[in-house]
Short mmCIF file of C-alpha atoms in Angstrom, two decimals:
data_model
loop_
_atom_site.label_atom_id
_atom_site.label_comp_id
_atom_site.label_asym_id
_atom_site.label_seq_id
_atom_site.Cartn_x
_atom_site.Cartn_y
_atom_site.Cartn_z
CA MET A 240 -117.68 -110.75 -88.23
CA ARG A 241 -116.37 -114.42 -88.40
CA THR A 242 -113.33 -114.77 -90.80
CA PRO A 243 -111.66 -118.14 -92.15
CA ASP A 244 -108.01 -118.83 -91.11
CA ASN A 245 -107.73 -115.81 -89.05
CA ASP A 246 -107.69 -113.70 -92.22
CA LEU A 247 -108.98 -110.36 -92.42
CA PRO A 248 -112.64 -109.59 -93.57
CA PRO A 249 -113.24 -107.72 -96.63
CA PRO A 250 -113.02 -103.94 -96.57
CA PRO A 251 -116.37 -102.74 -95.18
CA ASP A 252 -116.59 -99.60 -97.27
CA ARG A 253 -115.91 -100.96 -100.86
CA TYR A 254 -117.83 -102.82 -103.47
CA THR A 255 -115.04 -103.40 -105.83
CA CYS A 256 -111.26 -104.18 -105.68
CA ASP A 257 -109.92 -101.59 -107.63
CA GLY A 258 -112.66 -99.33 -108.88
CA ASP A 259 -112.06 -95.66 -108.48
CA ALA A 260 -114.41 -93.32 -106.64
CA ALA A 261 -116.75 -93.00 -109.60
CA VAL A 262 -117.10 -96.78 -109.81
CA GLU A 263 -117.99 -97.03 -105.97
CA ALA A 264 -120.35 -94.18 -106.38
CA ARG A 265 -122.30 -95.83 -109.17
CA VAL A 266 -122.61 -99.25 -107.27
CA ALA A 267 -123.43 -97.37 -104.16
CA ARG A 268 -126.29 -95.45 -106.02
CA ASP A 269 -127.57 -98.85 -107.24
CA GLN A 270 -127.73 -100.20 -103.66
CA ALA A 271 -129.75 -97.03 -102.45
CA LEU A 272 -132.16 -97.44 -105.48
CA ILE A 273 -132.63 -101.21 -104.84
CA ALA A 274 -133.02 -100.69 -100.94
CA ALA A 275 -135.58 -98.05 -101.44
CA ALA A 276 -137.63 -100.37 -103.87
CA VAL A 277 -137.48 -103.33 -101.37
CA THR A 278 -138.40 -101.13 -98.21
CA ARG A 279 -141.49 -99.63 -100.10
CA ILE A 280 -143.15 -102.99 -100.24
CA LEU A 281 -141.77 -104.48 -97.05
CA THR A 282 -141.53 -102.66 -93.79
CA PRO A 283 -140.88 -103.63 -90.02
CA PRO A 284 -141.66 -105.65 -88.24
CA ARG A 285 -141.71 -108.21 -91.11
CA PHE A 286 -138.57 -106.53 -92.57
CA ARG A 287 -135.23 -107.03 -90.76
CA ALA A 288 -132.51 -106.44 -93.48
CA LEU A 289 -131.47 -106.18 -97.00
CA VAL A 290 -128.17 -108.22 -97.27
CA LEU A 291 -125.87 -107.74 -100.24
CA MET A 292 -123.93 -110.96 -101.05
CA GLY A 293 -121.58 -112.47 -103.76
CA GLY A 294 -118.91 -110.25 -105.34
CA TYR A 295 -120.27 -106.84 -104.33
CA GLY A 296 -120.96 -108.05 -100.82
CA ARG A 297 -117.33 -109.23 -100.57
CA ALA A 298 -115.73 -105.93 -102.17
CA GLU A 299 -114.82 -107.72 -105.24
CA GLY A 300 -117.53 -106.94 -107.80
CA GLY A 301 -116.88 -106.37 -111.33
CA PHE A 302 -117.34 -103.29 -113.36
CA VAL A 303 -117.14 -102.25 -117.17
CA MET A 304 -117.18 -98.93 -118.86
CA HIS A 305 -119.67 -97.68 -121.32
CA GLU A 306 -119.02 -94.63 -123.12
CA GLY A 307 -116.69 -93.40 -120.48
CA GLN A 308 -119.17 -94.10 -117.50
CA PRO A 309 -118.74 -97.20 -115.02
CA ALA A 310 -121.48 -99.97 -114.62
CA PRO A 311 -121.75 -103.08 -112.86
CA PHE A 312 -120.98 -106.15 -114.46
CA ASN A 313 -121.99 -108.98 -112.15
CA ASP A 314 -125.44 -109.61 -110.93
CA TYR A 315 -126.58 -108.13 -107.65
CA ASP A 316 -127.55 -110.93 -105.18
CA TYR A 317 -129.36 -110.36 -102.08
CA PHE A 318 -130.92 -112.20 -98.97
CA ILE A 319 -134.01 -110.18 -97.55
CA VAL A 320 -134.30 -111.25 -93.86
CA VAL A 321 -137.88 -111.31 -92.95
CA ARG A 322 -139.70 -112.03 -89.48
CA GLY A 323 -142.99 -113.34 -88.60
CA MET A 324 -144.27 -114.33 -92.19
CA GLY A 325 -146.17 -117.40 -92.91
CA ARG A 326 -145.61 -119.83 -95.97
CA ALA A 327 -148.58 -118.06 -98.05
CA GLU A 328 -147.31 -114.57 -97.04
CA ARG A 329 -143.71 -115.27 -98.14
CA ALA A 330 -144.78 -116.77 -101.40
CA ALA A 331 -146.93 -113.72 -102.07
CA LEU A 332 -143.73 -111.57 -101.33
CA GLU A 333 -141.61 -113.72 -103.75
CA GLN A 334 -144.00 -113.18 -106.69
CA THR A 335 -143.83 -109.42 -105.92
CA LEU A 336 -140.24 -109.39 -105.76
CA ALA A 337 -139.94 -111.12 -108.93
CA ARG A 338 -141.74 -108.38 -110.51
CA VAL A 339 -139.64 -105.77 -108.78
CA SER A 340 -136.29 -107.34 -109.86
CA LEU A 341 -137.14 -107.23 -113.52
CA GLU A 342 -137.91 -103.52 -113.11
CA LEU A 343 -134.73 -102.94 -111.41
CA LYS A 344 -132.78 -104.79 -113.91
CA GLY A 345 -133.87 -102.27 -116.32
CA LYS A 346 -132.51 -99.46 -114.12
CA VAL A 347 -129.23 -100.69 -112.90
CA GLY A 348 -128.31 -102.79 -116.05
CA VAL A 349 -127.64 -106.21 -114.35
CA ASP A 350 -129.85 -109.09 -112.86
CA VAL A 351 -131.14 -108.33 -109.25
CA ASP A 352 -131.82 -111.54 -107.38
CA PHE A 353 -133.71 -111.72 -104.35
CA ALA A 354 -134.08 -114.64 -101.86
CA LEU A 355 -136.07 -114.83 -98.52
CA LEU A 356 -134.33 -115.74 -95.28
CA ARG A 357 -136.40 -116.19 -92.18
CA ASP A 358 -135.05 -114.47 -89.19
CA GLU A 359 -136.37 -117.17 -86.93
CA SER A 360 -134.09 -119.79 -88.92
CA LEU A 361 -130.73 -118.05 -88.60
CA ALA A 362 -129.76 -119.70 -85.52
CA THR A 363 -130.13 -123.21 -87.10
CA ALA A 364 -128.84 -122.19 -90.54
CA ASP A 365 -127.51 -125.03 -92.90
CA TYR A 366 -123.62 -125.22 -92.87
CA SER A 367 -123.45 -124.45 -96.61
CA LEU A 368 -121.20 -122.79 -98.92
CA ILE A 369 -123.48 -119.84 -99.66
CA ASN A 370 -123.99 -119.25 -95.84
CA ALA A 371 -120.27 -119.47 -94.91
CA GLU A 372 -119.42 -117.07 -97.68
CA MET A 373 -122.01 -114.60 -96.72
CA LEU A 374 -121.00 -114.66 -93.00
CA TRP A 375 -117.43 -113.94 -94.08
CA GLY A 376 -118.31 -111.09 -96.51
CA HIS A 377 -121.81 -109.40 -96.90
CA ARG A 378 -122.99 -105.71 -96.86
CA VAL A 379 -126.15 -104.76 -95.01
CA VAL A 380 -127.54 -101.99 -97.34
CA ALA A 381 -130.91 -101.38 -95.26
CA GLY A 382 -132.10 -102.71 -91.75
CA ASP A 383 -130.29 -104.17 -88.78
CA PRO A 384 -126.42 -104.19 -89.60
CA ARG A 385 -126.01 -107.09 -87.09
CA VAL A 386 -128.92 -109.34 -88.33
CA LEU A 387 -126.52 -112.25 -89.09
CA ALA A 388 -125.03 -112.29 -85.67
CA ALA A 389 -127.49 -115.17 -84.66
CA MET A 390 -126.01 -117.50 -87.13
CA PRO A 391 -123.51 -120.13 -85.99
CA ALA A 392 -119.85 -120.00 -86.96
CA MET A 393 -119.20 -121.72 -90.34
CA PRO A 394 -115.38 -122.07 -90.81
CA PHE A 395 -114.34 -122.85 -94.32
CA ALA A 396 -111.89 -125.71 -93.24
CA GLY A 397 -114.74 -127.80 -91.96
CA LEU A 398 -117.26 -127.12 -94.86
CA PRO A 399 -118.92 -130.38 -96.10
CA GLN A 400 -117.05 -131.25 -99.41
CA ALA A 401 -120.30 -132.08 -100.88
CA GLU A 402 -121.15 -128.31 -100.95
CA LEU A 403 -118.25 -128.04 -103.78
CA THR A 404 -119.86 -130.88 -105.60
CA ARG A 405 -122.94 -128.77 -105.68
CA LEU A 406 -121.02 -125.78 -106.95
CA MET A 407 -119.70 -127.89 -109.76
CA LEU A 408 -122.98 -129.24 -110.61
CA ASN A 409 -124.29 -125.50 -110.96
CA ARG A 410 -121.15 -124.33 -113.05
CA GLY A 411 -121.45 -127.33 -115.07
CA SER A 412 -124.94 -126.66 -115.86
CA LEU A 413 -123.87 -123.56 -117.49
CA LEU A 414 -121.41 -125.68 -119.79
CA LEU A 415 -124.56 -127.68 -120.72
CA MET A 416 -126.54 -124.61 -121.85
CA ASN A 417 -123.42 -123.55 -123.83
CA GLN A 418 -123.38 -127.04 -125.40
CA ARG A 419 -127.03 -127.08 -126.22
CA ARG A 420 -126.44 -123.87 -128.32
CA LEU A 421 -123.54 -125.50 -130.07
CA GLU A 422 -125.68 -128.77 -130.84
CA ALA A 423 -128.50 -126.58 -132.13
CA GLY A 424 -125.93 -124.65 -134.57
CA GLU A 425 -126.78 -121.36 -133.01
CA ALA A 426 -124.39 -118.46 -134.27
CA ILE A 427 -122.39 -117.73 -131.28
CA SER A 428 -121.72 -114.05 -131.75
CA GLY A 429 -122.26 -110.54 -130.13
CA GLN A 430 -124.05 -110.92 -126.81
CA ARG A 431 -124.51 -114.55 -127.30
CA LEU A 432 -120.80 -115.00 -127.41
CA GLU A 433 -120.35 -112.71 -124.20
CA ILE A 434 -122.77 -115.12 -122.45
CA PHE A 435 -121.08 -117.99 -123.65
CA PHE A 436 -117.60 -117.09 -122.32
CA LYS A 437 -119.03 -115.89 -119.15
CA PHE A 438 -120.36 -119.28 -118.58
CA LEU A 439 -117.08 -120.77 -119.35
CA PHE A 440 -115.25 -118.66 -117.08
CA LYS A 441 -117.66 -119.27 -114.26
CA ALA A 442 -116.91 -122.96 -114.77
CA ALA A 443 -113.24 -122.25 -114.73
CA ARG A 444 -113.48 -120.48 -111.29
CA ALA A 445 -115.57 -123.24 -109.92
CA CYS A 446 -112.80 -125.70 -110.77
CA GLY A 447 -110.39 -123.60 -108.87
CA ASP A 448 -112.76 -123.49 -105.90
CA ALA A 449 -112.87 -127.42 -106.18
CA ARG A 450 -109.09 -127.70 -106.24
CA LEU A 451 -108.67 -125.57 -103.21
CA ALA A 452 -111.53 -127.31 -101.26
CA GLY A 453 -110.11 -130.87 -102.07
CA ASN A 454 -106.77 -129.64 -100.39
CA ARG A 455 -108.75 -128.05 -97.53
CA ARG A 456 -107.23 -124.68 -98.76
CA TYR A 457 -110.61 -122.94 -99.73
CA HIS A 458 -110.90 -119.23 -99.42
CA PRO A 459 -114.04 -117.08 -100.52
CA ALA A 460 -112.01 -113.98 -101.75
CA TYR A 461 -110.76 -114.37 -105.41
CA LEU A 462 -107.40 -112.82 -104.90
CA THR A 463 -106.43 -115.26 -102.32
CA LYS A 464 -107.77 -118.16 -104.29
CA ALA A 465 -105.53 -117.03 -107.07
CA GLU A 466 -102.55 -116.89 -104.85
CA ARG A 467 -103.12 -120.07 -103.33
CA LEU A 468 -103.70 -121.83 -106.63
CA ALA A 469 -100.45 -120.41 -108.13
CA GLY A 470 -98.59 -121.20 -105.15
CA SER A 471 -99.65 -124.76 -104.76
CA ASP A 472 -96.83 -127.39 -104.26
CA VAL A 473 -99.10 -130.15 -105.28
CA ALA A 474 -98.94 -130.60 -109.11
CA TRP A 475 -101.57 -132.32 -111.11
CA PRO A 476 -101.95 -133.37 -114.80
CA GLY A 477 -102.75 -130.27 -116.78
CA GLN A 478 -102.14 -127.96 -114.25
CA ALA A 479 -100.37 -125.39 -116.51
CA GLU A 480 -103.28 -125.11 -119.02
CA PHE A 481 -105.70 -124.77 -116.08
CA LEU A 482 -103.56 -122.04 -114.42
CA GLY A 483 -103.78 -120.22 -117.70
CA LEU A 484 -107.53 -120.64 -118.10
CA TYR A 485 -108.08 -119.53 -114.64
CA ASP A 486 -105.90 -116.39 -114.89
CA GLN A 487 -108.20 -115.54 -117.95
CA ALA A 488 -111.25 -116.30 -115.92
CA MET A 489 -110.18 -114.16 -113.05
CA GLU A 490 -109.50 -111.24 -115.46
CA ALA A 491 -112.99 -111.78 -116.79
CA LYS A 492 -114.52 -111.65 -113.32
CA PHE A 493 -112.93 -108.17 -112.48
CA HIS A 494 -112.49 -106.43 -115.93
CA PRO A 495 -114.54 -108.29 -118.42
CA ARG A 496 -113.70 -107.46 -122.03
CA LEU A 497 -115.34 -110.53 -123.57
CA ALA A 498 -115.80 -108.72 -126.94
CA ARG A 499 -112.07 -109.31 -127.57
CA TYR A 500 -112.60 -112.95 -128.12
CA GLU A 501 -114.91 -112.14 -131.05
CA ALA A 502 -112.30 -109.78 -132.60
CA ALA A 503 -109.72 -112.50 -132.16
CA GLY A 504 -111.85 -114.96 -134.09
CA ALA A 505 -112.25 -117.37 -130.98
CA ASP A 506 -113.66 -120.76 -131.87
CA PRO A 507 -116.66 -121.42 -129.33
CA ARG A 508 -116.66 -124.97 -129.99
CA ALA A 509 -112.90 -125.27 -129.32
CA TRP A 510 -113.23 -123.30 -126.07
CA GLN A 511 -116.05 -125.35 -124.85
CA GLY A 512 -114.22 -128.50 -125.48
CA ARG A 513 -111.39 -127.44 -123.51
CA MET A 514 -113.52 -126.14 -120.54
CA VAL A 515 -115.73 -129.19 -120.40
CA GLN A 516 -112.50 -131.47 -120.31
CA LEU A 517 -111.15 -129.20 -117.57
CA TRP A 518 -114.49 -129.51 -115.50
CA LEU A 519 -114.56 -133.32 -116.00
CA ASP A 520 -111.17 -133.92 -114.93
CA THR A 521 -111.57 -131.58 -112.01
CA LEU A 522 -114.84 -133.28 -110.88
CA ALA A 523 -113.42 -136.91 -111.11
CA TRP A 524 -110.24 -135.67 -108.86
CA PHE A 525 -112.60 -133.74 -106.72
CA GLU A 526 -115.00 -136.55 -106.09
CA GLY A 527 -112.24 -139.18 -105.60
CA VAL A 528 -110.94 -137.03 -102.81
CA ARG A 529 -114.54 -136.57 -101.23
CA LEU A 530 -115.41 -140.37 -101.52
CA GLY A 531 -111.85 -141.46 -100.50
CA ARG A 532 -111.30 -143.62 -103.59
CA PRO A 533 -111.02 -143.04 -107.26
CA ILE A 534 -114.21 -143.00 -109.02
CA PRO A 535 -115.16 -145.37 -111.89
CA ASP A 536 -115.91 -144.32 -115.19
CA TRP A 537 -118.86 -141.98 -115.59
CA GLU A 538 -121.32 -144.52 -116.12
CA GLY A 539 -120.19 -146.07 -112.83
CA TYR A 540 -120.19 -142.76 -111.09
CA ALA A 541 -123.78 -142.38 -112.21
CA ALA A 542 -124.77 -145.38 -110.16
CA PRO A 543 -127.49 -144.49 -107.25
CA THR A 544 -125.41 -146.57 -104.88
CA LEU A 545 -122.71 -143.87 -105.08
CA GLY A 546 -123.55 -141.00 -102.95
CA LYS A 547 -123.19 -137.37 -104.02
CA GLY A 548 -123.60 -136.03 -100.55
CA GLN A 549 -126.84 -134.22 -101.16
CA GLY A 550 -129.73 -134.64 -98.41
CA ARG A 551 -126.66 -135.86 -96.35
CA ASP A 552 -128.25 -137.38 -93.24
CA THR A 553 -130.83 -140.06 -92.06
CA LEU A 554 -133.24 -137.33 -91.38
CA ALA A 555 -133.41 -136.03 -94.87
CA LEU A 556 -134.56 -139.57 -96.19
CA PRO A 557 -138.34 -138.79 -95.99
CA GLY A 558 -137.92 -135.51 -97.54
CA ASN A 559 -136.03 -137.07 -100.46
CA LEU A 560 -138.60 -139.72 -100.92
CA ALA A 561 -141.44 -137.04 -101.05
CA ARG A 562 -139.28 -134.84 -103.58
CA ASN A 563 -138.73 -138.02 -105.72
CA LEU A 564 -142.44 -139.00 -105.63
CA LYS A 565 -143.43 -135.35 -106.40
CA THR A 566 -141.23 -134.83 -109.33
CA PHE A 567 -141.24 -138.29 -110.94
CA GLY A 568 -144.71 -139.57 -109.97
CA PRO A 569 -145.53 -143.07 -108.49
CA LEU A 570 -144.81 -144.92 -111.82
CA GLY A 571 -141.33 -143.13 -112.01
CA LEU A 572 -140.57 -144.08 -108.44
CA LEU A 573 -141.26 -147.72 -109.27
CA ARG A 574 -139.29 -147.77 -112.46
CA HIS A 575 -136.27 -146.09 -110.85
CA ALA A 576 -136.75 -147.24 -107.26
CA ARG A 577 -132.95 -147.25 -106.46
CA TRP A 578 -133.15 -143.34 -106.73
CA ALA A 579 -136.09 -143.29 -104.33
CA LEU A 580 -134.27 -141.82 -101.08
CA ARG A 581 -131.66 -139.90 -102.92
CA HIS A 582 -132.12 -136.19 -103.24
CA PRO A 583 -132.75 -135.14 -106.76
CA ARG A 584 -129.65 -133.17 -106.83
CA ASP A 585 -127.88 -136.60 -106.64
CA ARG A 586 -129.40 -137.62 -109.56
CA LEU A 587 -128.35 -134.39 -111.34
CA ILE A 588 -124.76 -134.68 -110.32
CA SER A 589 -124.79 -138.30 -111.58
CA ALA A 590 -126.29 -137.27 -114.89
CA LEU A 591 -124.30 -134.12 -115.82
CA PRO A 592 -120.83 -135.65 -116.44
CA LEU A 593 -122.50 -138.22 -119.05
CA LEU A 594 -124.33 -135.43 -120.79
CA LEU A 595 -121.07 -133.27 -121.19
CA ALA A 596 -118.80 -136.01 -121.92
CA ASN A 597 -120.94 -137.43 -124.76
CA PRO A 598 -122.83 -134.54 -126.47
CA GLY A 599 -125.25 -135.64 -129.18
CA ALA A 600 -125.21 -139.20 -127.94
CA ALA A 601 -128.62 -140.96 -126.99
CA ALA A 602 -129.21 -141.57 -123.37
CA SER A 603 -127.44 -144.52 -121.87
CA PRO A 604 -129.32 -146.65 -119.31
CA ALA A 605 -127.32 -144.96 -116.30
CA LEU A 606 -128.21 -141.54 -117.71
CA ALA A 607 -131.94 -142.47 -118.21
CA ASP A 608 -131.97 -144.07 -114.86
CA ALA A 609 -130.94 -140.80 -113.16
CA LEU A 610 -133.14 -138.60 -115.05
CA GLY A 611 -136.32 -140.70 -115.15
CA ILE A 612 -136.45 -141.08 -118.88
CA ALA A 613 -136.26 -143.93 -121.33
CA ALA A 614 -133.13 -145.34 -122.30
CA GLY A 615 -131.99 -144.17 -125.85
CA SER A 616 -133.83 -140.73 -125.50
CA PRO A 617 -132.00 -138.20 -127.83
CA TRP A 618 -129.41 -136.11 -126.24
CA VAL A 619 -131.42 -132.85 -126.80
CA ALA A 620 -134.26 -134.43 -124.78
CA ALA A 621 -132.14 -135.54 -122.04
CA SER A 622 -130.43 -132.20 -121.75
CA GLU A 623 -133.75 -130.58 -121.67
CA ARG A 624 -134.98 -132.80 -118.93
CA PHE A 625 -131.83 -132.16 -116.88
CA LEU A 626 -132.18 -128.51 -117.01
CA ASP A 627 -135.84 -128.45 -116.14
CA LEU A 628 -134.79 -130.51 -112.90
CA TRP A 629 -131.71 -128.25 -112.29
CA ARG A 630 -133.96 -125.25 -112.21
CA ARG A 631 -135.90 -126.77 -109.52
CA TYR A 632 -133.18 -128.59 -107.49
CA SER A 633 -130.02 -126.56 -108.08
#
């Protein structure tokens, strides 16, 4: 298994950092149940392997206790490696897997997410954050244990920095979901409060990732991330507050007890404001590092002339044009022609800081241009448009 910076890979016989035998056995039973469900609907030679990714694949999954019994807390994320399947066959399989994942959620208690990975594409796999992390730490729970050996090396030191911009987009979008609940006047309590804080802490951990990557010190293991952030000799404004939030986010990752915030009378709006500002400050710093110059204000950052690194090479331009044409239509392309050759994710990354920095405000011309909507559109409509696009292009 390839490892970054000559570090040891995660332990191959664990799913959590510090769960006892009962915790490990519970997660193992879930893996057997999920593997059985997948292999009932997909068999060799089409099926190559079921690969567990994410925290449990890296031996750092979280768990909770319910009435004295352990249960998983994080989602179970998988790649299913398939062979010799055409596009229509894969589409049909994805529909079946969507149904199966819902059934499995009812049995294991957390989301079960499947994505297909073509065996034929492994040797030319994208140099991406998700692929690099999967190579470093994964668990093959069914099928060929060496299924990923064909993938090229993906050292973290050389990871394209725009991959972290994409991560910030995805975690910032969770903050936007929180903000929509606040703007709608929803009561944030019970399970809603738990989800609210889960999103806050995911954003905090992403900010830590961006800080490390901007200093070329990124690492996939959370304990190593925490050590490197705490031991950083490069200070930045707001560092102490950030590290305090990051410590809480780390605790919530491994030992979630989010109900305590409700018991303590936590103010969701105040927490959201702190986290949004942290996210905005981190993104501004990181994008300045990536671009090699300080970014302008968020209106200037939203300009289509300022690339966000998605669809990064010349060969991607025809595909970007086709995506914009399909998504925004010919008239939308004409009205917002400067965006025509940018990947739609560039538009999302451009829009999100404006939505988070100005909750409730009507869409500025720059925001409207990025989202392909009319200037002056209500914030609620603009945020809904953003999330619709994000679900397609995250």
